[in-house]
PDB file of C-alpha atoms in Angstrom:
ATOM      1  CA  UNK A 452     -42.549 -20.330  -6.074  1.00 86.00           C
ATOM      2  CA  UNK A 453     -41.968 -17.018  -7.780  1.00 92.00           C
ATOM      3  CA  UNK A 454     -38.984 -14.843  -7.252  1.00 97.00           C
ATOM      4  CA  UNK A 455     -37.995 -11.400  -7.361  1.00 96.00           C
ATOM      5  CA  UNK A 456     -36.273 -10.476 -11.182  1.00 96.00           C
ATOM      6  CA  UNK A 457     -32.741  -9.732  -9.526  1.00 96.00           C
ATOM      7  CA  UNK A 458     -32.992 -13.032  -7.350  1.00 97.00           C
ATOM      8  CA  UNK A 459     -34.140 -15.051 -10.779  1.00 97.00           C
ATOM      9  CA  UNK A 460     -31.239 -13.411 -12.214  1.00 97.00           C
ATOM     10  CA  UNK A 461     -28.737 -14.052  -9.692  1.00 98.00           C
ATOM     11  CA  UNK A 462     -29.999 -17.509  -9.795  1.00 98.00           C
ATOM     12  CA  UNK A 463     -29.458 -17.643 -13.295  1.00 98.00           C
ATOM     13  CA  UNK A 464     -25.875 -16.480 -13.394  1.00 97.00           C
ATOM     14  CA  UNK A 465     -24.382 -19.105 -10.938  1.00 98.00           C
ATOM     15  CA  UNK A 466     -26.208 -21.717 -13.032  1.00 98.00           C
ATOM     16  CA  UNK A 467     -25.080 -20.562 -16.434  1.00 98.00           C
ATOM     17  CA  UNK A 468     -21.684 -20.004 -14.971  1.00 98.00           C
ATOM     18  CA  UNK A 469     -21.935 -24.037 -14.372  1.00 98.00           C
ATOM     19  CA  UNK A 470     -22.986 -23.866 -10.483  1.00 98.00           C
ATOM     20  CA  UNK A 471     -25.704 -25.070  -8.620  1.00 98.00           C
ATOM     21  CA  UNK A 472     -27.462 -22.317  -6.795  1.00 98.00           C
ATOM     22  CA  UNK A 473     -31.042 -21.920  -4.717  1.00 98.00           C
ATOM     23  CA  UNK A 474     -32.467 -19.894  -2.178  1.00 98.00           C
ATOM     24  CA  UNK A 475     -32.710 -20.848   1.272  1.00 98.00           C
ATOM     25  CA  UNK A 476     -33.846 -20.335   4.653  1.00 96.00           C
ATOM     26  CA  UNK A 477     -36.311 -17.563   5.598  1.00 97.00           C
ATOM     27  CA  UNK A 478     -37.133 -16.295   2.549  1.00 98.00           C
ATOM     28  CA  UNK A 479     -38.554 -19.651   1.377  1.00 98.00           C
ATOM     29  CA  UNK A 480     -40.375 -19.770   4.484  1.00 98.00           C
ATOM     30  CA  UNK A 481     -42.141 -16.544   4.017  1.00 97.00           C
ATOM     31  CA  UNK A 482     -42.803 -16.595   0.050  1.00 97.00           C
ATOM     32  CA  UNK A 483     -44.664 -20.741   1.151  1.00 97.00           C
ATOM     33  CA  UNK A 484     -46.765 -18.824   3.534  1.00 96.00           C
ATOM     34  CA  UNK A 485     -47.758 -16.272   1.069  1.00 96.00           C
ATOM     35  CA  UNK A 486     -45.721 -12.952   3.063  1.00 95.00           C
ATOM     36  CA  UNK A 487     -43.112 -10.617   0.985  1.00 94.00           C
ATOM     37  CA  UNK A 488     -39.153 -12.058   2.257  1.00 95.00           C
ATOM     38  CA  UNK A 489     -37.458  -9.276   3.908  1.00 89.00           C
ATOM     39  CA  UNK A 490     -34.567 -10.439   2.044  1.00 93.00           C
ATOM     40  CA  UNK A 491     -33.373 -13.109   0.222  1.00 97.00           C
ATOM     41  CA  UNK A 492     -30.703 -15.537   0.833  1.00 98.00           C
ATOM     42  CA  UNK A 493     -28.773 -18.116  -1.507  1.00 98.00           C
ATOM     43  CA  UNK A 494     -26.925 -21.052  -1.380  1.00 98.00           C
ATOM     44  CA  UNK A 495     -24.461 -22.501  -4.221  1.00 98.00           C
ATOM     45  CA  UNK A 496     -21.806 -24.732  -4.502  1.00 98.00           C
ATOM     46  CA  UNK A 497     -19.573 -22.089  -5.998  1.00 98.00           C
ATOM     47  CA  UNK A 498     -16.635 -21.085  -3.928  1.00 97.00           C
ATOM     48  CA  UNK A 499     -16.685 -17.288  -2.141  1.00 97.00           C
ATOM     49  CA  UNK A 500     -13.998 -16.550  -4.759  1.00 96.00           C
ATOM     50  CA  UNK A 501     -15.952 -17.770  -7.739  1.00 98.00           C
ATOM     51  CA  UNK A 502     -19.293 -16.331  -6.205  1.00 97.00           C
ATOM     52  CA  UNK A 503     -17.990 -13.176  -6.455  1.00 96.00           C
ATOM     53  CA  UNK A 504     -15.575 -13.253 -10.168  1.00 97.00           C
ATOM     54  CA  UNK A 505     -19.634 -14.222 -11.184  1.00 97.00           C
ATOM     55  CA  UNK A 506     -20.909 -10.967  -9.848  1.00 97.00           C
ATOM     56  CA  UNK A 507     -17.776  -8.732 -11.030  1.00 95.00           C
ATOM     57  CA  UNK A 508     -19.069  -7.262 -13.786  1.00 93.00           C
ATOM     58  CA  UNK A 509     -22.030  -4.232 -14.011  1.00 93.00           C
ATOM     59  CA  UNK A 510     -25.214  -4.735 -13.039  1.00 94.00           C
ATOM     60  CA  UNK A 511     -24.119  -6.268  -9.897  1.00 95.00           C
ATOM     61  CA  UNK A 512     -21.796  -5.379  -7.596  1.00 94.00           C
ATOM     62  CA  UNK A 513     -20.035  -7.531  -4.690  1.00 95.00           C
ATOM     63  CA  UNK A 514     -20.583  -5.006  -1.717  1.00 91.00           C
ATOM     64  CA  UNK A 515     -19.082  -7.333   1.082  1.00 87.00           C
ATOM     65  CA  UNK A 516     -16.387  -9.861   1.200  1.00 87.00           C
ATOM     66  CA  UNK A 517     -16.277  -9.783   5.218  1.00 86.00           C
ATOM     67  CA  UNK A 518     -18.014 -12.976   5.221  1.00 89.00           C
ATOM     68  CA  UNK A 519     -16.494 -15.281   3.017  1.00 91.00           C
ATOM     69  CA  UNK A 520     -13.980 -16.696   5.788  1.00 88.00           C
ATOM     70  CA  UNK A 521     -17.573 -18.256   6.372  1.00 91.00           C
ATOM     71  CA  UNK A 522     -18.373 -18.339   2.375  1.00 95.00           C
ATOM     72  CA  UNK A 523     -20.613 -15.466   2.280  1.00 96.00           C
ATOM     73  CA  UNK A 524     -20.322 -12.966  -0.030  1.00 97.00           C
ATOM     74  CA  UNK A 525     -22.912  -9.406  -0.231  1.00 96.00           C
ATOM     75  CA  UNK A 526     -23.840  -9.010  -3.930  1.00 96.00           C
ATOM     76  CA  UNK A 527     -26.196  -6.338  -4.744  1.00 96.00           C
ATOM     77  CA  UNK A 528     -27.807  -5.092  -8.022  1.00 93.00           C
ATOM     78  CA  UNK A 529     -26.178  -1.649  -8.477  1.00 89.00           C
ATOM     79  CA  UNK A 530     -26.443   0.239  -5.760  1.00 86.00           C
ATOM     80  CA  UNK A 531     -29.991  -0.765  -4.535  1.00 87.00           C
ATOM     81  CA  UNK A 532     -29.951  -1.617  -1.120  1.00 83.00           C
ATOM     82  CA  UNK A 533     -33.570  -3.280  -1.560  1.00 86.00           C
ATOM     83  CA  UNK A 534     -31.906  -5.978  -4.296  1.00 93.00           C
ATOM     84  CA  UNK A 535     -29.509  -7.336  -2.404  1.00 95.00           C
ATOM     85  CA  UNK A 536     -28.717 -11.098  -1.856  1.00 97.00           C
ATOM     86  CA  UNK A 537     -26.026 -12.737   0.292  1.00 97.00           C
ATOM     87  CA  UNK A 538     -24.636 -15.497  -1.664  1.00 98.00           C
ATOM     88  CA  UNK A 539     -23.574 -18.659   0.782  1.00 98.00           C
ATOM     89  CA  UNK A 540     -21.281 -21.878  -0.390  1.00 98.00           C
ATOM     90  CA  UNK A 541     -23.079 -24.822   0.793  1.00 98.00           C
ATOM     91  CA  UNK A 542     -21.321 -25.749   4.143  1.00 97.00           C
ATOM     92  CA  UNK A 543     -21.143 -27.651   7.189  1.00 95.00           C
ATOM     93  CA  UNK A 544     -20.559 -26.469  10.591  1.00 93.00           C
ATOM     94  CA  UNK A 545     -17.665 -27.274  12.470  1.00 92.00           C
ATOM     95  CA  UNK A 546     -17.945 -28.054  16.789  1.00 92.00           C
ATOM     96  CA  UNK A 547     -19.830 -25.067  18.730  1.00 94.00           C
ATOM     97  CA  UNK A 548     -17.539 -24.514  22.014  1.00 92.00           C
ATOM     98  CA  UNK A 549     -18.923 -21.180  23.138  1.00 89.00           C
ATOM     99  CA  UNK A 550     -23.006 -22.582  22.285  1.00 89.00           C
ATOM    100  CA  UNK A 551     -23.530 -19.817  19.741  1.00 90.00           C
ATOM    101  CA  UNK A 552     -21.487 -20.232  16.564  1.00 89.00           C
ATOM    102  CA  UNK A 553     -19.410 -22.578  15.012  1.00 91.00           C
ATOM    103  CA  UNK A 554     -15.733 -22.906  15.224  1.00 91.00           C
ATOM    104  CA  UNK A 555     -15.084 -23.234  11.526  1.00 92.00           C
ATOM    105  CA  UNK A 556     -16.928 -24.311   8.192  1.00 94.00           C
ATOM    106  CA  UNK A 557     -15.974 -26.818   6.047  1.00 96.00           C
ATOM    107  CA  UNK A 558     -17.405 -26.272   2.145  1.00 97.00           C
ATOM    108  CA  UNK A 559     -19.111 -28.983   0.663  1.00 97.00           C
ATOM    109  CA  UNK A 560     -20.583 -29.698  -2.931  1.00 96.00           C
ATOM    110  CA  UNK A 561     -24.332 -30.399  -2.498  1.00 97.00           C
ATOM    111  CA  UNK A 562     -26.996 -29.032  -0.611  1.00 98.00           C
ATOM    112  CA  UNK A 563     -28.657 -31.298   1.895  1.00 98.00           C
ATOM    113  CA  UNK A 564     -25.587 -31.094   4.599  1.00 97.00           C
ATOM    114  CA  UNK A 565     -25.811 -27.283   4.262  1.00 97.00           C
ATOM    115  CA  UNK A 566     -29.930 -27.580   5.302  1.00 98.00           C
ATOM    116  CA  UNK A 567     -28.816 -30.348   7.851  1.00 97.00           C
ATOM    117  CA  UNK A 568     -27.168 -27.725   9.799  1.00 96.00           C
ATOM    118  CA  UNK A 569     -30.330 -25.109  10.172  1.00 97.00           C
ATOM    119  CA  UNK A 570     -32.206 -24.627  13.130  1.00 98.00           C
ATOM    120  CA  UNK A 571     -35.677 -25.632  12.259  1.00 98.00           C
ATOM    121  CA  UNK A 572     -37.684 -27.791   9.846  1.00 98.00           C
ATOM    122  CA  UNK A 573     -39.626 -24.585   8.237  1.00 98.00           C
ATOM    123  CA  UNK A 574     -35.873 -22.972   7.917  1.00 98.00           C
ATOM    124  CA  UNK A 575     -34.579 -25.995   6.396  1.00 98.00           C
ATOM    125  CA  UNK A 576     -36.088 -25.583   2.596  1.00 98.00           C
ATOM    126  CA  UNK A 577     -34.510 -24.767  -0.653  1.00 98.00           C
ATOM    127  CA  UNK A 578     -35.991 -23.446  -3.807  1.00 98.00           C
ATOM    128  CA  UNK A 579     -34.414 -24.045  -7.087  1.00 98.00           C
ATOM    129  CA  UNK A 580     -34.081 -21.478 -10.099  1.00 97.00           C
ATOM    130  CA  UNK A 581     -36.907 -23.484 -11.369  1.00 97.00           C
ATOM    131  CA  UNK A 582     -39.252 -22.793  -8.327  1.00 96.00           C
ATOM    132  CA  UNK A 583     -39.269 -26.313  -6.852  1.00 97.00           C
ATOM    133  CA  UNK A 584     -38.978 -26.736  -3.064  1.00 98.00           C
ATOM    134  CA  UNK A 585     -36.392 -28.938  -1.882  1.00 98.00           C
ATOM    135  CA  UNK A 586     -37.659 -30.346   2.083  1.00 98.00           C
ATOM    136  CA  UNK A 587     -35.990 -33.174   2.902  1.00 98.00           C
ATOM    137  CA  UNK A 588     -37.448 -32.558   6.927  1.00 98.00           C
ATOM    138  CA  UNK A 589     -40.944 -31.873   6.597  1.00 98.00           C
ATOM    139  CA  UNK A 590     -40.657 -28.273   6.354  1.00 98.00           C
ATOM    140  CA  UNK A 591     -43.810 -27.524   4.072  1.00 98.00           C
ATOM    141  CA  UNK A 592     -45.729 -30.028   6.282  1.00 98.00           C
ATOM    142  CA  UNK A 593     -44.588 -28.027   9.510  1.00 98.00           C
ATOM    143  CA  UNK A 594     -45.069 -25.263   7.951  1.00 98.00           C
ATOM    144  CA  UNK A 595     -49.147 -25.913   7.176  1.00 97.00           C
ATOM    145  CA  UNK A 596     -49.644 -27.788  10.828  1.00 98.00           C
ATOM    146  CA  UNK A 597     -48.109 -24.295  12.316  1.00 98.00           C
ATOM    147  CA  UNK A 598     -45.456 -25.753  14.492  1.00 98.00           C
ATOM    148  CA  UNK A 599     -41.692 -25.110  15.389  1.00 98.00           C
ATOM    149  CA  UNK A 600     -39.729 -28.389  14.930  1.00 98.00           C
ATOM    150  CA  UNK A 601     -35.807 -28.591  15.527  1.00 98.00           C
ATOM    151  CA  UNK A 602     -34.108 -30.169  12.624  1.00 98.00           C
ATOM    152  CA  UNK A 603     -32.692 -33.856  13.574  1.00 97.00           C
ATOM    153  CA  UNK A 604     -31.919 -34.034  17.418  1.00 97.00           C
ATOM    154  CA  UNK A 605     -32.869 -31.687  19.150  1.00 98.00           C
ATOM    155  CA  UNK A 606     -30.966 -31.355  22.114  1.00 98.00           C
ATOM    156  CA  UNK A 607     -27.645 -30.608  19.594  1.00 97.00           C
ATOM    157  CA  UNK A 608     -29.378 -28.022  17.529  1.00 97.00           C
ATOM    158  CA  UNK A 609     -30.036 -26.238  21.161  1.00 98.00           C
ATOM    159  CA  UNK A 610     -26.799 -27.256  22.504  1.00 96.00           C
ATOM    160  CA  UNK A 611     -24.846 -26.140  19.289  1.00 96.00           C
ATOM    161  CA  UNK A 612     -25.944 -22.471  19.604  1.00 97.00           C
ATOM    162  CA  UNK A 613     -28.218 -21.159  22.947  1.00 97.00           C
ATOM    163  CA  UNK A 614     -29.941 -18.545  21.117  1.00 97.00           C
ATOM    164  CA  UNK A 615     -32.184 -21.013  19.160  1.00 98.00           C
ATOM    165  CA  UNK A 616     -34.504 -21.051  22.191  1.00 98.00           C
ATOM    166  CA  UNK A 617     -35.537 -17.728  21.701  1.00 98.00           C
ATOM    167  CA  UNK A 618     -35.607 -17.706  18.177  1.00 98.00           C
ATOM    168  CA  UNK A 619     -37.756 -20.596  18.719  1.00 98.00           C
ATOM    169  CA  UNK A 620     -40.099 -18.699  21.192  1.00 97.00           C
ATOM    170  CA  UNK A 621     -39.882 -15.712  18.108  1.00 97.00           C
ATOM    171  CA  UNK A 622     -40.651 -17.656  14.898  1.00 97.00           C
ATOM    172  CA  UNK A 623     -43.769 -19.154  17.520  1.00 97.00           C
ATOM    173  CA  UNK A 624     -45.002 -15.497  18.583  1.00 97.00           C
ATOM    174  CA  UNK A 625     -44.823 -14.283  15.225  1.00 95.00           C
ATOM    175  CA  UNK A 626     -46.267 -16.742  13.196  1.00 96.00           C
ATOM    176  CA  UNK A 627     -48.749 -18.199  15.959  1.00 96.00           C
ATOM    177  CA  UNK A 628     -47.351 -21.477  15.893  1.00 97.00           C
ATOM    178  CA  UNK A 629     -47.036 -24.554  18.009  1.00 97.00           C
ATOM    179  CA  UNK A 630     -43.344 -25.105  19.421  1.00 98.00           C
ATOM    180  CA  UNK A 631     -43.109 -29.199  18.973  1.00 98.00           C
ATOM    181  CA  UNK A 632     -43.095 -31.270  22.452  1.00 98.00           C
ATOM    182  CA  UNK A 633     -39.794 -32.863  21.968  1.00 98.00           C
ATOM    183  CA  UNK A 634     -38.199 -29.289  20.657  1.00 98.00           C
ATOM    184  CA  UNK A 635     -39.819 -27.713  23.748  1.00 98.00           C
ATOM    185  CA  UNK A 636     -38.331 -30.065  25.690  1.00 98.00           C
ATOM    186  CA  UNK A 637     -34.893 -29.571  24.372  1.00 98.00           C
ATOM    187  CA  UNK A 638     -35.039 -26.338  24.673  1.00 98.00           C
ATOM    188  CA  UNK A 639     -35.935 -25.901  28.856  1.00 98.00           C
ATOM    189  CA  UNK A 640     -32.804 -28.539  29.120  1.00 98.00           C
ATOM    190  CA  UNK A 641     -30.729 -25.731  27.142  1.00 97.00           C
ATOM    191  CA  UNK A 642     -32.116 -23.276  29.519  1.00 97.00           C
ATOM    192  CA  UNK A 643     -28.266 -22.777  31.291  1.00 97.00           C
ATOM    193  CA  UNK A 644     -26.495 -22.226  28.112  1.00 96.00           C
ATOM    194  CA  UNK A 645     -28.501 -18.877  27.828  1.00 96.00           C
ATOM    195  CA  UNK A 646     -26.026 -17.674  30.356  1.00 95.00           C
ATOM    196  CA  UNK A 647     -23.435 -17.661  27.780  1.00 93.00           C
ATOM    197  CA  UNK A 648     -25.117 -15.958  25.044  1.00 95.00           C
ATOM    198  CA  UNK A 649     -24.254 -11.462  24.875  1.00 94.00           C
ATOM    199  CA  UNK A 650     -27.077  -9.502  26.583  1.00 95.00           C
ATOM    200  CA  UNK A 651     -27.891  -7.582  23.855  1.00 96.00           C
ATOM    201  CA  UNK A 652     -28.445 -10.404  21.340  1.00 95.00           C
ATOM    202  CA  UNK A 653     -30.971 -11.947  24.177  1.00 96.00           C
ATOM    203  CA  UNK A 654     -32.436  -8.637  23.980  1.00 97.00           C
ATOM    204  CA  UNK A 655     -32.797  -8.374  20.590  1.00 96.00           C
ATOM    205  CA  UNK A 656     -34.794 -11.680  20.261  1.00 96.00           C
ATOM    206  CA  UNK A 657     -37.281 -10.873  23.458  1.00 96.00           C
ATOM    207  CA  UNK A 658     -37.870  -7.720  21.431  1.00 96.00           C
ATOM    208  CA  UNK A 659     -38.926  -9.768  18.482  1.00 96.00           C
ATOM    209  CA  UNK A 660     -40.904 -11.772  20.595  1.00 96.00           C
ATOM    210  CA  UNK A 661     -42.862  -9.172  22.222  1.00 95.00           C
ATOM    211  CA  UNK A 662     -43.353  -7.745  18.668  1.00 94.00           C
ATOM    212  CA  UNK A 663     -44.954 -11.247  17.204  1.00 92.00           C
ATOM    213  CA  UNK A 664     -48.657 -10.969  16.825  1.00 87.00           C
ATOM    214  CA  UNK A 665     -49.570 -14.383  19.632  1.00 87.00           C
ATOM    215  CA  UNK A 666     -46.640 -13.171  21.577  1.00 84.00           C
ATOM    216  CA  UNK A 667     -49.135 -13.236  24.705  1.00 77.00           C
ATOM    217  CA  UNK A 668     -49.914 -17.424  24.366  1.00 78.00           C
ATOM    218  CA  UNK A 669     -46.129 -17.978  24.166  1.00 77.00           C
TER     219      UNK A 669
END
């Protein structure tokens, strides 16, 4: 897959700086189904620290450091909001108490226990600085059948954070996908743990929902 020139480049500063570094998540996603990324995210073993002595000097600038408690550090190119990237260490996720968000992070050094943790199988991708997809769930094949598919078991991507079940309901409506029968499942036995979640973020997601393009079949 092809890649924006600051994203190639940011790519190709953690890996000459000896790290391993892809993109991840949404943006992958979008580019595989041929749509522009709103933004672009990145993964890399580097360290929030050494993320950001990478990105120190001009052209790029480290524009927030309020995320790297959770390793995630805002690098931008200049001043351009529109080339922007925020820069993740690989990581696993911790116990979710309050079924939204983890308790802590624990860094790790490869890749596959940082896409272990996503919600769903078409989230769950990786592209390297070369343009090769890493899918170790069946993203791309989700991704071409048109469905929704939680990563691993179900009911503990649901019951790890509530909000899933609307995002699931979003990514659906917006993309006029299929929500798998055993994610579908998993996510009416969530149902309860909505209760939990802030108002406005459940607002925020029925607002996406009712903006997605088959949001009347979901």
């Amino acid at each position: 897959m092809e890649f924006p020139p600051y994203v190639r480049d940011m790519l190709a500063r953690l890996t000459d700086a000896g790290y391993a570094a892809y993109a991840v998540g949404g943006c992958v996603r979008d580019a595989l189904l041929g749509r522009v990324p709103h933004d672009w995210d990145l993964a890399t073993n580097a360290l929030p620290a050494e993320t950001a002595a990478v990105f120190a000097a001009p052209p790029y600038r480290v524009v927030d450091l309020t995320g790297a408690r959770h390793g995630t550090v805002a690098v931008s190119l200049g001043d351009n909001p529109r080339a922007l990237c925020e820069i993740t260490t690989f990581r696993r996720d911790g116990a979710y108490t309050d079924h939204r968000r983890p308790d802590e992070v624990t860094f790790v050094t490869g890749i596959l226990p940082d896409l272990s943790r996503r919600d769903f199988t078409v989230n769950a991708m990786a592209a390297a600085p070369d343009g090769a997809i890493l899918d170790p769930f069946g993203g791309q094949a989700d991704l071409c059948a048109g469905v929704i598919r939680a990563v691993g078991d179900a009911d503990v991507r649901f019951e790890e954070d509530a909000l899933r079940i609307l995002r699931a309901v979003r990514f659906a409506a917006r993309y006029a996908f299929t929500v798998e029968e055993g994610t579908a499942r998993a996510m009416l036995a969530a149902l309860p743990l909505l209760g939990g979640i802030a108002p406005e973020r459940i607002g925020c997601e029925l607002r996406g929902i009712l903006e997605g393009a088959d949001a009347g079949r979901q």
